[in-house]
Tab-separated table of C-alpha atoms and ligand atoms in Angstrom:
chain	number	residue	atom	x	y	z
A	1	MET	CA	72.720	-4.049	-8.643
A	2	ASN	CA	73.948	-0.320	-8.227
A	3	PHE	CA	71.457	2.338	-8.028
A	4	HIS	CA	72.582	5.886	-8.619
A	5	VAL	CA	70.199	8.936	-8.043
A	6	LEU	CA	70.917	12.378	-9.344
A	7	THR	CA	68.896	14.414	-6.851
A	8	LEU	CA	68.710	17.811	-4.886
A	9	PHE	CA	67.508	15.678	-1.846
A	10	PRO	CA	70.211	12.812	-1.353
A	11	ASP	CA	69.439	12.315	2.427
A	12	MET	CA	65.655	11.597	1.181
A	13	ILE	CA	66.831	8.743	-0.808
A	14	ILE	CA	69.513	7.235	1.716
A	15	ASN	CA	67.230	7.633	4.536
A	16	GLY	CA	64.216	6.084	2.849
A	17	LEU	CA	66.066	3.186	1.618
A	18	ASN	CA	68.330	2.324	4.466
A	19	GLU	CA	65.383	0.799	6.171
A	20	SER	CA	63.679	-2.445	6.155
A	21	ILE	CA	64.602	-4.970	3.220
A	22	THR	CA	66.318	-2.603	1.001
A	23	GLY	CA	68.250	-1.604	3.936
A	24	ARG	CA	69.188	-5.346	4.765
A	25	ALA	CA	70.340	-5.797	1.023
A	26	ILE	CA	72.417	-2.503	1.341
A	27	LYS	CA	74.047	-3.848	4.425
A	28	ASN	CA	74.695	-7.370	2.763
A	29	GLY	CA	76.287	-5.714	-0.283
A	30	ILE	CA	73.581	-7.195	-2.674
A	31	ILE	CA	72.493	-3.743	-3.772
A	32	SER	CA	74.079	-0.225	-3.329
A	33	VAL	CA	72.354	3.067	-3.303
A	34	ASN	CA	74.598	6.164	-4.342
A	35	ALA	CA	72.775	9.525	-4.224
A	36	VAL	CA	74.564	12.449	-5.929
A	37	ASP	CA	73.755	15.922	-4.915
A	38	ILE	CA	73.170	17.866	-8.052
A	39	ARG	CA	73.647	21.194	-6.160
A	40	GLU	CA	77.333	20.352	-5.627
A	41	TYR	CA	77.903	20.625	-9.441
A	42	SER	CA	76.372	24.248	-9.580
A	43	GLN	CA	78.853	26.790	-10.909
A	44	ASN	CA	76.851	29.577	-9.390
A	45	LYS	CA	78.393	31.208	-6.362
A	46	HIS	CA	75.014	30.838	-4.573
A	47	LYS	CA	74.811	27.223	-5.731
A	48	LYS	CA	71.619	27.885	-7.669
A	49	VAL	CA	70.416	25.214	-9.987
A	50	ASP	CA	67.223	26.762	-11.357
A	51	ASP	CA	66.289	29.595	-13.653
A	52	TYR	CA	63.034	31.100	-15.177
A	53	PRO	CA	61.798	29.446	-18.080
A	54	TYR	CA	62.275	31.084	-21.681
A	55	GLY	CA	59.080	32.077	-22.982
A	56	GLY	CA	57.679	33.099	-19.671
A	57	GLY	CA	55.322	31.000	-17.432
A	58	ALA	CA	55.156	30.009	-13.764
A	59	GLY	CA	57.624	28.149	-11.814
A	60	MET	CA	61.350	27.450	-12.286
A	61	VAL	CA	63.118	25.124	-14.499
A	62	MET	CA	66.234	22.789	-13.328
A	63	GLN	CA	69.295	24.108	-15.408
A	64	ALA	CA	71.017	21.520	-17.759
A	65	GLN	CA	74.804	22.316	-16.609
A	66	PRO	CA	74.567	21.104	-12.915
A	67	ILE	CA	72.734	17.848	-13.951
A	68	TYR	CA	74.904	16.964	-17.092
A	69	ASP	CA	78.079	17.351	-14.891
A	70	ALA	CA	76.754	15.349	-12.066
A	71	TYR	CA	75.911	12.387	-14.495
A	72	ALA	CA	79.487	12.942	-16.268
A	73	ASP	CA	81.284	12.731	-12.987
A	74	LEU	CA	79.177	9.708	-12.106
A	75	THR	CA	79.647	7.780	-14.940
A	76	LYS	CA	83.303	8.510	-15.115
A	77	LYS	CA	83.996	7.747	-11.503
A	78	ASN	CA	82.092	4.430	-11.660
A	79	GLY	CA	83.348	3.314	-15.202
A	80	ILE	CA	79.718	3.137	-16.299
A	81	VAL	CA	79.162	3.153	-20.087
A	82	ASN	CA	75.953	3.315	-21.759
A	83	PRO	CA	73.974	3.100	-18.692
A	84	ARG	CA	69.997	3.283	-18.624
A	85	VAL	CA	68.986	6.658	-17.294
A	86	ILE	CA	65.550	6.999	-15.830
A	87	TYR	CA	63.991	10.415	-15.840
A	88	VAL	CA	61.324	10.297	-13.238
A	89	THR	CA	58.468	12.316	-14.446
A	90	PRO	CA	54.593	12.210	-14.737
A	91	GLN	CA	55.195	12.741	-18.530
A	92	GLY	CA	56.566	9.151	-18.890
A	93	HIS	CA	55.287	5.550	-19.407
A	94	THR	CA	53.662	4.245	-16.221
A	95	PHE	CA	55.858	1.875	-14.084
A	96	ASN	CA	54.710	-1.746	-13.763
A	97	GLN	CA	55.985	-4.999	-12.602
A	98	GLY	CA	57.040	-6.034	-16.184
A	99	MET	CA	59.456	-2.815	-16.462
A	100	ALA	CA	60.796	-3.411	-13.100
A	101	LYS	CA	61.855	-7.003	-14.340
A	102	GLU	CA	63.290	-5.370	-17.254
A	103	PHE	CA	65.425	-2.928	-15.238
A	104	ALA	CA	66.464	-5.580	-12.810
A	105	LYS	CA	68.582	-7.038	-15.599
A	106	GLU	CA	71.052	-4.034	-15.480
A	107	ASP	CA	74.037	-3.940	-13.295
A	108	ASN	CA	73.866	0.017	-12.931
A	109	LEU	CA	70.719	2.166	-13.088
A	110	ILE	CA	70.599	5.876	-13.042
A	111	PHE	CA	67.417	7.806	-11.747
A	112	LEU	CA	67.226	11.493	-12.396
A	113	CYS	CA	64.746	13.255	-10.196
A	114	GLY	CA	63.287	16.610	-11.224
A	115	HIS	CA	61.905	19.304	-9.087
A	116	TYR	CA	60.244	22.828	-9.799
A	117	GLU	CA	58.412	22.961	-13.076
A	118	GLY	CA	60.667	20.716	-15.044
A	119	VAL	CA	64.171	20.228	-16.276
A	120	ASP	CA	65.792	21.633	-19.377
A	121	GLU	CA	65.116	19.864	-22.296
A	122	ARG	CA	68.302	19.643	-23.725
A	123	VAL	CA	70.033	17.908	-20.811
A	124	LEU	CA	67.174	15.280	-20.941
A	125	GLU	CA	67.942	14.746	-24.616
A	126	GLU	CA	71.668	14.176	-23.868
A	127	ILE	CA	71.511	11.529	-21.131
A	128	VAL	CA	67.999	10.058	-20.565
A	129	THR	CA	67.004	6.703	-22.008
A	130	ASP	CA	63.746	5.989	-20.213
A	131	TYR	CA	60.801	8.347	-19.107
A	132	VAL	CA	59.078	6.721	-16.418
A	133	SER	CA	55.877	7.806	-14.153
A	134	ILE	CA	54.628	6.034	-11.126
A	135	GLY	CA	50.849	6.866	-11.810
A	136	ASP	CA	48.508	9.733	-12.905
A	137	TYR	CA	49.109	11.901	-10.075
A	138	VAL	CA	51.683	14.944	-9.534
A	139	LEU	CA	54.135	14.752	-6.541
A	140	THR	CA	56.373	17.427	-5.435
A	141	GLY	CA	59.379	15.879	-6.816
A	142	GLY	CA	60.936	12.760	-8.229
A	143	GLU	CA	62.518	11.503	-5.001
A	144	LEU	CA	59.604	9.270	-3.783
A	145	PRO	CA	58.880	7.915	-7.304
A	146	ALA	CA	62.523	7.144	-7.688
A	147	MET	CA	62.331	5.085	-4.433
A	148	VAL	CA	59.166	3.352	-5.424
A	149	MET	CA	60.961	1.988	-8.393
A	150	ILE	CA	64.250	1.035	-6.625
A	151	ASP	CA	62.257	-0.733	-3.933
A	152	THR	CA	60.326	-2.507	-6.587
A	153	ILE	CA	63.420	-3.412	-8.763
A	154	SER	CA	65.555	-4.318	-5.500
A	155	ARG	CA	63.157	-7.036	-4.517
A	156	LEU	CA	63.608	-8.904	-7.840
A	157	VAL	CA	67.422	-8.919	-7.411
A	158	LYS	CA	68.532	-12.350	-6.386
A	159	GLY	CA	69.487	-12.518	-2.715
A	160	VAL	CA	67.279	-9.411	-1.742
A	161	LEU	CA	64.436	-11.544	-0.502
A	162	ASN	CA	64.963	-14.480	1.758
A	163	ASN	CA	63.224	-17.886	0.889
A	164	GLU	CA	60.061	-17.279	2.757
A	165	GLU	CA	59.658	-13.677	1.341
A	166	SER	CA	60.207	-14.713	-2.203
A	167	ALA	CA	58.236	-18.139	-2.039
A	168	GLN	CA	55.031	-16.103	-1.632
A	169	THR	CA	52.576	-16.201	-4.261
A	170	GLU	CA	52.564	-12.624	-5.755
A	171	THR	CA	50.017	-10.006	-6.805
A	172	PHE	CA	50.768	-9.499	-10.493
A	173	SER	CA	52.857	-12.548	-11.136
A	174	ASN	CA	49.847	-14.011	-12.803
A	175	ASN	CA	47.748	-10.963	-13.436
A	176	LEU	CA	45.663	-11.855	-10.469
A	177	LEU	CA	45.605	-9.961	-7.050
A	178	GLU	CA	46.665	-11.855	-3.882
A	179	TYR	CA	44.013	-13.708	-2.004
A	180	PRO	CA	43.233	-12.831	1.828
A	181	GLN	CA	45.533	-14.008	4.579
A	182	TYR	CA	44.687	-14.869	8.169
A	183	THR	CA	46.961	-15.498	11.325
A	184	ARG	CA	46.315	-16.161	14.875
A	185	PRO	CA	43.740	-15.948	16.700
A	186	GLU	CA	41.156	-18.163	14.875
A	187	GLU	CA	38.561	-15.582	16.049
A	188	PHE	CA	38.601	-11.854	16.321
A	189	ARG	CA	35.648	-9.509	17.001
A	190	GLY	CA	33.469	-12.487	16.230
A	191	LYS	CA	34.895	-12.959	12.852
A	192	LYS	CA	36.233	-16.531	12.204
A	193	VAL	CA	39.128	-17.626	9.892
A	194	PRO	CA	37.498	-19.489	6.860
A	195	GLU	CA	36.876	-23.243	7.745
A	196	VAL	CA	38.695	-24.408	4.616
A	197	LEU	CA	42.127	-22.853	5.815
A	198	LEU	CA	42.045	-24.970	8.924
A	199	SER	CA	41.154	-28.225	7.159
A	200	GLY	CA	44.596	-28.987	6.133
A	201	HIS	CA	43.357	-30.282	2.871
A	202	HIS	CA	45.902	-28.523	0.388
A	203	GLY	CA	43.764	-29.047	-2.674
A	204	ASN	CA	40.785	-27.464	-1.464
A	205	ILE	CA	42.945	-24.473	0.198
A	206	GLU	CA	44.431	-24.046	-3.244
A	207	LYS	CA	40.955	-23.949	-4.940
A	208	TRP	CA	39.614	-21.474	-2.189
A	209	ARG	CA	42.508	-19.011	-2.788
A	210	LEU	CA	42.309	-19.156	-6.448
A	211	GLU	CA	38.546	-18.323	-6.329
A	212	LYS	CA	39.166	-15.610	-3.840
A	213	SER	CA	41.962	-14.186	-6.044
A	214	LEU	CA	39.506	-14.155	-9.221
A	215	GLU	CA	36.715	-12.591	-6.959
A	216	ARG	CA	39.163	-9.817	-6.002
A	217	THR	CA	40.382	-8.992	-9.289
A	218	ARG	CA	37.071	-9.097	-10.915
A	219	LYS	CA	35.856	-6.578	-8.259
A	220	TYR	CA	38.975	-4.119	-7.952
A	221	ARG	CA	41.022	-4.712	-11.258
A	222	PRO	CA	38.905	-6.249	-13.928
A	223	ASP	CA	41.387	-4.760	-16.517
A	224	LEU	CA	43.869	-7.448	-15.286
A	225	LEU	CA	41.472	-10.144	-16.267
A	226	GLU	CA	41.405	-8.802	-19.943
A	227	LYS	CA	45.176	-9.244	-20.157
B	1	LIG	N1	57.208	13.293	-10.356
B	1	LIG	C1	56.120	13.993	-9.936
B	1	LIG	N2	54.945	13.424	-10.146
B	1	LIG	C2	55.464	12.260	-10.456
B	1	LIG	C3	54.881	10.959	-10.942
B	1	LIG	N3	53.740	10.723	-10.708
B	1	LIG	N4	55.695	10.013	-11.514
B	1	LIG	C4	56.983	10.222	-11.489
B	1	LIG	N5	57.642	11.342	-11.318
B	1	LIG	C5	56.963	12.294	-10.774
């Protein structure tokens, strides 16, 4: 899987994803992350990429030309045709595990990160296929949301997680939150590990875990149970 990110802050993307499990997957050649600096495509002598909004109002708007040229160069250089281009924006559909699964089927994914007050609508109409938000709150830019999505999609790509990591029962895989986990020592600040987990009785352990999952889901995410 090749991730491409059109951004004004390429270092943020590269530095963030070069760590931990995504970093390992990059080193092993299972995924690649290519951050393209939109500013390099500015035709302005000061490398300006934004301007005042037509009609007035606060803030600046990212101009269409540098974004379009960055996209055109990226697709041409990499021989990518008809890619999915995800515009990361609070105005989009809310990202979830199901969307991640869909995106994980692609060979190439292009993310467009906005900044300032927005992006000229015409370039969005030209290149974007999916408008995706990571939740009902507003960040300063699209880089963190793009990294959130890339991380989530990456771990669904075959070979990114090792056996132990992927064998874990997962939150959301069955619309239930995960059960509580314990490790050594058996007692911490007077709190004991639940007896059943020390019993070695797999049937009872399974049952206990399912009960705890249901209890948690009922408490924190009752909306998941309705699904
Ligand atoms: N850009 C700013 N806020 C965002 C959000 N919540 N989701 C996606 N992109 C964003």
